[in-house]
Short mmCIF file of C-alpha atoms in Angstrom, two decimals:
data_model
loop_
_atom_site.label_atom_id
_atom_site.label_comp_id
_atom_site.label_asym_id
_atom_site.label_seq_id
_atom_site.Cartn_x
_atom_site.Cartn_y
_atom_site.Cartn_z
CA MET R 12 -64.54 7.34 -19.63
CA ARG R 13 -63.18 7.84 -16.12
CA GLU R 14 -59.40 7.90 -15.78
CA ALA R 15 -57.43 5.32 -13.87
CA THR R 16 -55.76 7.16 -10.99
CA LYS R 17 -52.35 6.32 -9.60
CA ARG R 18 -52.89 5.04 -6.08
CA GLY R 19 -50.02 2.65 -5.46
CA MET R 20 -50.29 -1.08 -5.98
CA SER R 21 -53.93 -1.86 -6.79
CA ILE R 22 -56.11 -4.76 -7.92
CA ALA R 23 -57.80 -5.05 -11.31
CA VAL R 24 -59.48 -7.92 -13.18
CA SER R 25 -58.94 -9.08 -16.75
CA GLY R 26 -61.39 -9.37 -19.63
CA THR R 27 -59.36 -12.25 -21.05
CA GLU R 28 -61.71 -14.57 -19.15
CA PHE R 29 -64.56 -13.87 -21.60
CA THR R 30 -65.44 -14.66 -25.21
CA ASP R 31 -66.33 -12.36 -28.09
CA ALA R 32 -70.02 -13.05 -27.41
CA ASP R 33 -69.96 -12.11 -23.71
CA GLY R 34 -69.64 -8.33 -23.88
CA VAL R 35 -68.58 -6.67 -20.64
CA ASP R 36 -71.47 -7.62 -18.36
CA GLY R 37 -69.52 -10.54 -16.91
CA LEU R 38 -66.43 -8.37 -16.56
CA ILE R 39 -68.44 -5.89 -14.50
CA GLU R 40 -69.63 -8.71 -12.26
CA MET R 41 -66.07 -9.97 -11.96
CA ALA R 42 -64.89 -6.54 -10.82
CA ARG R 43 -67.68 -6.43 -8.26
CA SER R 44 -66.70 -9.85 -6.94
CA ALA R 45 -63.14 -8.60 -6.52
CA GLN R 46 -64.36 -5.31 -4.98
CA CYS R 47 -62.07 -3.40 -7.33
CA ASP R 48 -62.65 -0.41 -9.59
CA ALA R 49 -60.43 -1.18 -12.60
CA VAL R 50 -60.46 -3.70 -15.44
CA GLU R 51 -58.18 -4.88 -18.22
CA PHE R 52 -60.15 -4.29 -21.42
CA TRP R 53 -59.36 -6.80 -24.15
CA TYR R 54 -59.49 -5.11 -27.53
CA PRO R 55 -61.28 -5.89 -29.71
CA LYS R 56 -62.73 -8.97 -27.96
CA ASN R 57 -64.57 -7.27 -25.09
CA GLY R 58 -66.19 -4.82 -27.50
CA ARG R 59 -67.32 -7.31 -30.15
CA ARG R 60 -70.87 -7.88 -28.93
CA ASP R 61 -72.02 -4.37 -28.07
CA GLY R 62 -69.45 -2.27 -29.93
CA VAL R 63 -66.43 -0.70 -28.28
CA ASP R 64 -68.08 2.62 -27.41
CA ALA R 65 -71.13 0.94 -25.87
CA ALA R 66 -68.93 -1.46 -23.91
CA LEU R 67 -66.81 1.38 -22.56
CA HIS R 68 -69.96 3.29 -21.63
CA LYS R 69 -71.19 0.30 -19.61
CA LEU R 70 -67.88 0.10 -17.77
CA ASP R 71 -67.97 3.82 -17.04
CA ARG R 72 -71.53 3.65 -15.72
CA ALA R 73 -70.40 0.82 -13.44
CA GLY R 74 -67.70 3.08 -12.00
CA LEU R 75 -64.85 1.16 -13.57
CA SER R 76 -61.67 2.60 -15.07
CA ILE R 77 -59.39 0.91 -17.60
CA ALA R 78 -56.15 -0.37 -16.11
CA CYS R 79 -54.82 -1.63 -19.43
CA VAL R 80 -55.99 -2.20 -22.99
CA SER R 81 -54.83 -5.69 -23.90
CA THR R 82 -54.49 -6.98 -27.45
CA PRO R 83 -53.81 -10.34 -29.13
CA SER R 84 -50.97 -8.69 -31.03
CA HIS R 85 -47.37 -9.67 -31.71
CA LEU R 86 -44.61 -8.02 -33.72
CA TYR R 87 -42.21 -10.90 -34.40
CA GLY R 88 -42.83 -13.50 -37.08
CA ALA R 89 -45.81 -13.93 -39.38
CA GLY R 90 -48.57 -11.41 -38.70
CA GLY R 91 -46.28 -8.76 -37.29
CA ALA R 92 -47.63 -6.02 -39.58
CA ASP R 93 -51.16 -6.72 -38.36
CA GLY R 94 -49.84 -6.48 -34.80
CA VAL R 95 -48.44 -3.01 -35.47
CA ALA R 96 -51.80 -1.83 -36.82
CA LEU R 97 -53.72 -3.29 -33.87
CA LEU R 98 -51.34 -1.74 -31.36
CA HIS R 99 -51.77 1.68 -32.95
CA GLU R 100 -55.55 1.34 -32.53
CA ALA R 101 -55.19 0.12 -28.95
CA ILE R 102 -52.84 2.97 -28.00
CA THR R 103 -55.30 5.51 -29.37
CA LEU R 104 -58.11 3.82 -27.43
CA ALA R 105 -56.06 3.72 -24.24
CA ALA R 106 -55.33 7.43 -24.48
CA ARG R 107 -59.00 8.15 -25.06
CA THR R 108 -60.09 6.15 -22.01
CA GLY R 109 -57.40 7.40 -19.65
CA ALA R 110 -55.58 4.07 -19.56
CA SER R 111 -51.81 4.29 -19.35
CA ARG R 112 -50.90 0.82 -20.63
CA VAL R 113 -51.39 -1.37 -23.69
CA ASN R 114 -50.46 -5.06 -23.54
CA THR R 115 -48.90 -7.05 -26.36
CA TYR R 116 -46.96 -10.27 -27.04
CA PHE R 117 -43.68 -11.09 -28.74
CA GLY R 118 -44.46 -13.73 -31.37
CA HIS R 119 -42.55 -16.72 -32.70
CA ALA R 120 -40.63 -18.04 -35.71
CA PRO R 121 -39.42 -21.41 -37.07
CA VAL R 122 -35.89 -20.80 -35.80
CA VAL R 123 -34.40 -19.97 -32.38
CA ASP R 124 -32.12 -16.96 -32.70
CA ASP R 125 -32.51 -14.56 -29.80
CA GLU R 126 -30.15 -11.91 -31.15
CA ARG R 127 -31.92 -11.78 -34.50
CA ALA R 128 -35.35 -11.89 -32.88
CA ILE R 129 -34.51 -9.01 -30.53
CA ALA R 130 -33.23 -6.87 -33.41
CA ALA R 131 -36.31 -7.60 -35.56
CA TYR R 132 -38.70 -6.89 -32.70
CA ALA R 133 -36.97 -3.64 -31.78
CA ASP R 134 -37.21 -2.44 -35.38
CA ALA R 135 -40.92 -3.30 -35.62
CA LEU R 136 -41.60 -1.69 -32.25
CA ALA R 137 -39.99 1.68 -33.04
CA PRO R 138 -42.97 3.29 -34.88
CA VAL R 139 -45.35 1.86 -32.27
CA LEU R 140 -43.39 3.55 -29.50
CA ASP R 141 -43.42 6.84 -31.40
CA HIS R 142 -47.21 6.73 -31.28
CA ALA R 143 -47.21 5.54 -27.65
CA ALA R 144 -44.95 8.42 -26.60
CA ALA R 145 -47.16 10.94 -28.36
CA GLN R 146 -50.21 9.52 -26.56
CA LYS R 147 -48.37 9.02 -23.23
CA VAL R 148 -49.21 5.32 -23.13
CA VAL R 149 -46.76 2.58 -22.06
CA VAL R 150 -46.59 -0.56 -24.19
CA VAL R 151 -46.14 -3.60 -21.93
CA LEU R 152 -44.85 -6.90 -23.28
CA GLU R 153 -46.23 -10.00 -21.56
CA ASN R 154 -43.87 -12.93 -21.04
CA GLU R 155 -45.30 -16.15 -22.43
CA PHE R 156 -44.88 -19.91 -22.67
CA ASP R 157 -46.06 -22.15 -25.52
CA ALA R 158 -49.64 -22.28 -24.26
CA PHE R 159 -51.21 -23.05 -27.65
CA GLY R 160 -48.56 -25.20 -29.30
CA TRP R 161 -47.59 -22.48 -31.79
CA ASP R 162 -43.93 -22.28 -30.76
CA PRO R 163 -42.57 -25.84 -30.37
CA LEU R 164 -38.97 -24.66 -30.71
CA GLY R 165 -39.25 -21.96 -28.04
CA SER R 166 -38.32 -19.05 -30.30
CA ASP R 167 -40.30 -16.55 -28.18
CA ILE R 168 -37.58 -14.74 -26.25
CA THR R 169 -39.98 -13.71 -23.46
CA ARG R 170 -39.70 -17.19 -21.97
CA ARG R 171 -36.02 -16.42 -21.20
CA PRO R 172 -35.43 -13.64 -18.63
CA THR R 173 -31.92 -12.83 -19.85
CA ALA R 174 -33.14 -12.39 -23.43
CA LEU R 175 -36.00 -10.20 -22.18
CA ALA R 176 -33.55 -8.03 -20.27
CA ALA R 177 -31.45 -7.71 -23.43
CA LEU R 178 -34.53 -6.56 -25.38
CA PHE R 179 -35.49 -3.90 -22.83
CA THR R 180 -31.90 -2.69 -22.69
CA ARG R 181 -31.72 -2.43 -26.46
CA VAL R 182 -35.02 -0.57 -26.80
CA GLY R 183 -34.24 1.72 -23.86
CA SER R 184 -37.56 3.55 -23.91
CA PRO R 185 -39.65 4.73 -20.94
CA TRP R 186 -42.69 3.87 -23.08
CA PHE R 187 -41.83 0.15 -23.17
CA GLY R 188 -41.92 -2.21 -20.21
CA LEU R 189 -42.81 -5.65 -18.93
CA ASN R 190 -46.15 -7.17 -18.05
CA PHE R 191 -44.74 -9.59 -15.48
CA ASP R 192 -46.71 -12.86 -15.49
CA ALA R 193 -45.19 -15.09 -12.83
CA ALA R 194 -47.35 -18.10 -13.71
CA ASN R 195 -46.31 -17.89 -17.34
CA PHE R 196 -42.67 -17.99 -16.31
CA LEU R 197 -43.28 -21.07 -14.18
CA CYS R 198 -45.02 -22.75 -17.13
CA ALA R 199 -41.92 -21.95 -19.21
CA ASP R 200 -39.85 -23.85 -16.61
CA VAL R 201 -38.40 -20.67 -15.10
CA SER R 202 -38.48 -19.85 -11.39
CA PRO R 203 -40.24 -16.46 -11.43
CA GLY R 204 -39.18 -15.33 -7.98
CA ARG R 205 -35.57 -16.47 -8.23
CA ASP R 206 -34.59 -16.19 -11.89
CA ALA R 207 -37.02 -13.70 -13.47
CA LEU R 208 -38.30 -10.96 -11.19
CA PRO R 209 -34.95 -9.88 -9.63
CA LEU R 210 -33.43 -9.45 -13.09
CA LEU R 211 -36.48 -7.80 -14.69
CA LEU R 212 -37.67 -5.53 -11.86
CA PRO R 213 -36.34 -2.35 -13.52
CA TRP R 214 -38.76 -2.83 -16.41
CA VAL R 215 -41.93 -4.08 -14.66
CA ARG R 216 -44.83 -1.77 -15.50
CA TYR R 217 -47.79 -4.14 -15.05
CA ALA R 218 -48.46 -7.61 -13.61
CA HIS R 219 -50.85 -10.51 -14.08
CA VAL R 220 -51.76 -12.59 -11.04
CA LYS R 221 -52.88 -16.23 -11.01
CA ASP R 222 -51.57 -19.50 -9.63
CA VAL R 223 -50.52 -22.79 -11.23
CA ARG R 224 -48.96 -26.06 -10.25
CA ARG R 225 -47.40 -28.94 -12.10
CA ALA R 226 -50.05 -31.46 -13.08
CA SER R 227 -50.08 -34.54 -10.88
CA LEU R 228 -53.39 -36.05 -11.98
CA GLU R 229 -54.48 -37.46 -15.33
CA THR R 230 -56.96 -34.61 -15.73
CA PRO R 231 -57.14 -31.20 -14.03
CA ARG R 232 -59.32 -30.77 -10.98
CA GLU R 233 -62.91 -29.84 -11.75
CA GLY R 234 -63.26 -26.20 -12.60
CA TRP R 235 -59.66 -25.63 -13.61
CA VAL R 236 -57.64 -25.57 -16.83
CA ARG R 237 -54.57 -27.50 -18.00
CA TYR R 238 -51.82 -26.00 -20.15
CA THR R 239 -48.90 -27.86 -21.69
CA ASP R 240 -45.51 -26.40 -22.56
CA HIS R 241 -43.06 -28.60 -24.43
CA GLY R 242 -44.36 -31.76 -22.77
CA ARG R 243 -44.76 -30.29 -19.27
CA ALA R 244 -48.33 -30.02 -17.99
CA TYR R 245 -49.53 -27.36 -15.56
CA ASP R 246 -52.95 -26.82 -13.98
CA THR R 247 -54.39 -23.50 -12.88
CA THR R 248 -55.56 -23.40 -9.27
CA SER R 249 -56.88 -21.07 -6.56
CA LEU R 250 -54.50 -18.24 -5.73
CA GLY R 251 -52.29 -19.31 -2.86
CA THR R 252 -52.66 -23.06 -3.46
CA GLY R 253 -50.18 -23.41 -6.33
CA GLU R 254 -46.40 -23.25 -6.63
CA LEU R 255 -45.93 -19.51 -6.95
CA ASP R 256 -44.24 -17.66 -4.10
CA TRP R 257 -46.43 -14.56 -4.23
CA PRO R 258 -45.33 -13.23 -0.80
CA THR R 259 -41.73 -12.97 -2.03
CA MET R 260 -42.76 -11.41 -5.32
CA ILE R 261 -45.08 -8.83 -3.71
CA THR R 262 -42.22 -7.94 -1.37
CA GLY R 263 -39.89 -7.51 -4.34
CA LEU R 264 -42.32 -5.31 -6.22
CA ALA R 265 -42.98 -3.16 -3.16
CA ALA R 266 -39.25 -2.77 -2.47
CA VAL R 267 -38.71 -0.98 -5.78
CA GLY R 268 -41.82 1.16 -5.39
CA TYR R 269 -43.99 -0.60 -7.97
CA ASP R 270 -47.22 1.39 -8.08
CA GLY R 271 -49.09 -0.35 -10.89
CA TYR R 272 -51.90 -2.87 -11.07
CA LEU R 273 -51.95 -6.50 -10.01
CA THR R 274 -54.50 -7.85 -12.45
CA LEU R 275 -56.34 -11.04 -11.62
CA GLU R 276 -56.93 -13.66 -14.33
CA PRO R 277 -57.83 -16.92 -12.54
CA HIS R 278 -58.10 -18.98 -15.76
CA CYS R 279 -60.76 -21.20 -14.25
CA ARG R 280 -63.98 -22.50 -15.79
CA PRO R 281 -66.72 -19.84 -16.17
CA SER R 282 -68.97 -21.49 -13.58
CA GLY R 283 -66.50 -20.73 -10.79
CA LEU R 284 -65.13 -17.41 -12.01
CA LEU R 285 -66.86 -15.07 -9.56
CA VAL R 286 -66.14 -17.21 -6.50
CA GLU R 287 -62.51 -17.70 -7.49
CA THR R 288 -62.07 -14.02 -8.29
CA ALA R 289 -63.44 -13.03 -4.89
CA HIS R 290 -61.10 -15.51 -3.19
CA ALA R 291 -58.11 -14.34 -5.21
CA ALA R 292 -58.80 -10.68 -4.44
CA ASP R 293 -59.13 -11.36 -0.71
CA HIS R 294 -55.95 -13.42 -0.70
CA LEU R 295 -54.05 -10.81 -2.68
CA ARG R 296 -55.18 -8.03 -0.31
CA ASP R 297 -53.92 -10.08 2.63
CA LEU R 298 -50.57 -10.50 0.87
CA MET R 299 -50.34 -6.79 0.10
CA LYS R 300 -51.17 -5.91 3.69
CA ALA R 301 -48.48 -8.26 5.00
CA HIS R 302 -45.77 -7.72 2.41
CA ALA R 303 -46.46 -4.23 1.05
CA PRO R 304 -48.01 -2.51 4.07
CA SER R 305 -47.80 0.97 2.59
CA ARG R 306 -49.81 -0.20 -0.44
CA ARG R 307 -53.49 -0.91 -0.95
#
């Protein structure tokens, strides 16, 4: 598998847009539509159909490197032990493919107690980071909102920037950082550019890029997806047409020398994925040229 090379801020596309039955053929087409050479490989989902080795071989033959190995894992609450096991597998896979990042999630519980949650997560994370350090892979934690209705109380600390900062400070490891998802912060009723990114910049190691806006219609526009967080509805939309201030956030990332990936995940219906990915990539390149001129 070809290695992802460090070239400054670069574009990748995410395999989260596909099902277990899709394999990586659509992901390859998505990368071509974005004119990029890196993908976020969802493990094990993207390898279910053809097998992981065969899927990785297809990506390699297509000239694509792995920007990040993403997993549906969490370490807090029920299922945390399974999350540790899955992260160990993903870290080993990332090292084998030349990827430098593995993505994970926090989790949730039936009580809101940030101090307790941070302590429990840090304890569960410690052996994972030992393995990550040995393999030279960074574990990135994605901030989330209650997209699936699993956390009605809001116990996931990643929806609160100050709690996230407290977690990163407590862990204090160069092998642990943030997957900054601006749209997820907005859906958690947090201003990503004002209240999240300035505080969390020291720990940003990866970023997801999409756009959303508060729902104003009874149903989402054709081709797009609606998410609800604690009674607030948000619709995904074409990059640059939502509520996210991406120019300010690209400027902020560039100012601190962020040299990681900006990974596109449009979260649109499959029928429009390639067109929307191409639009998003073009728009993002324009933003990078204007607001991070030394970056690609």
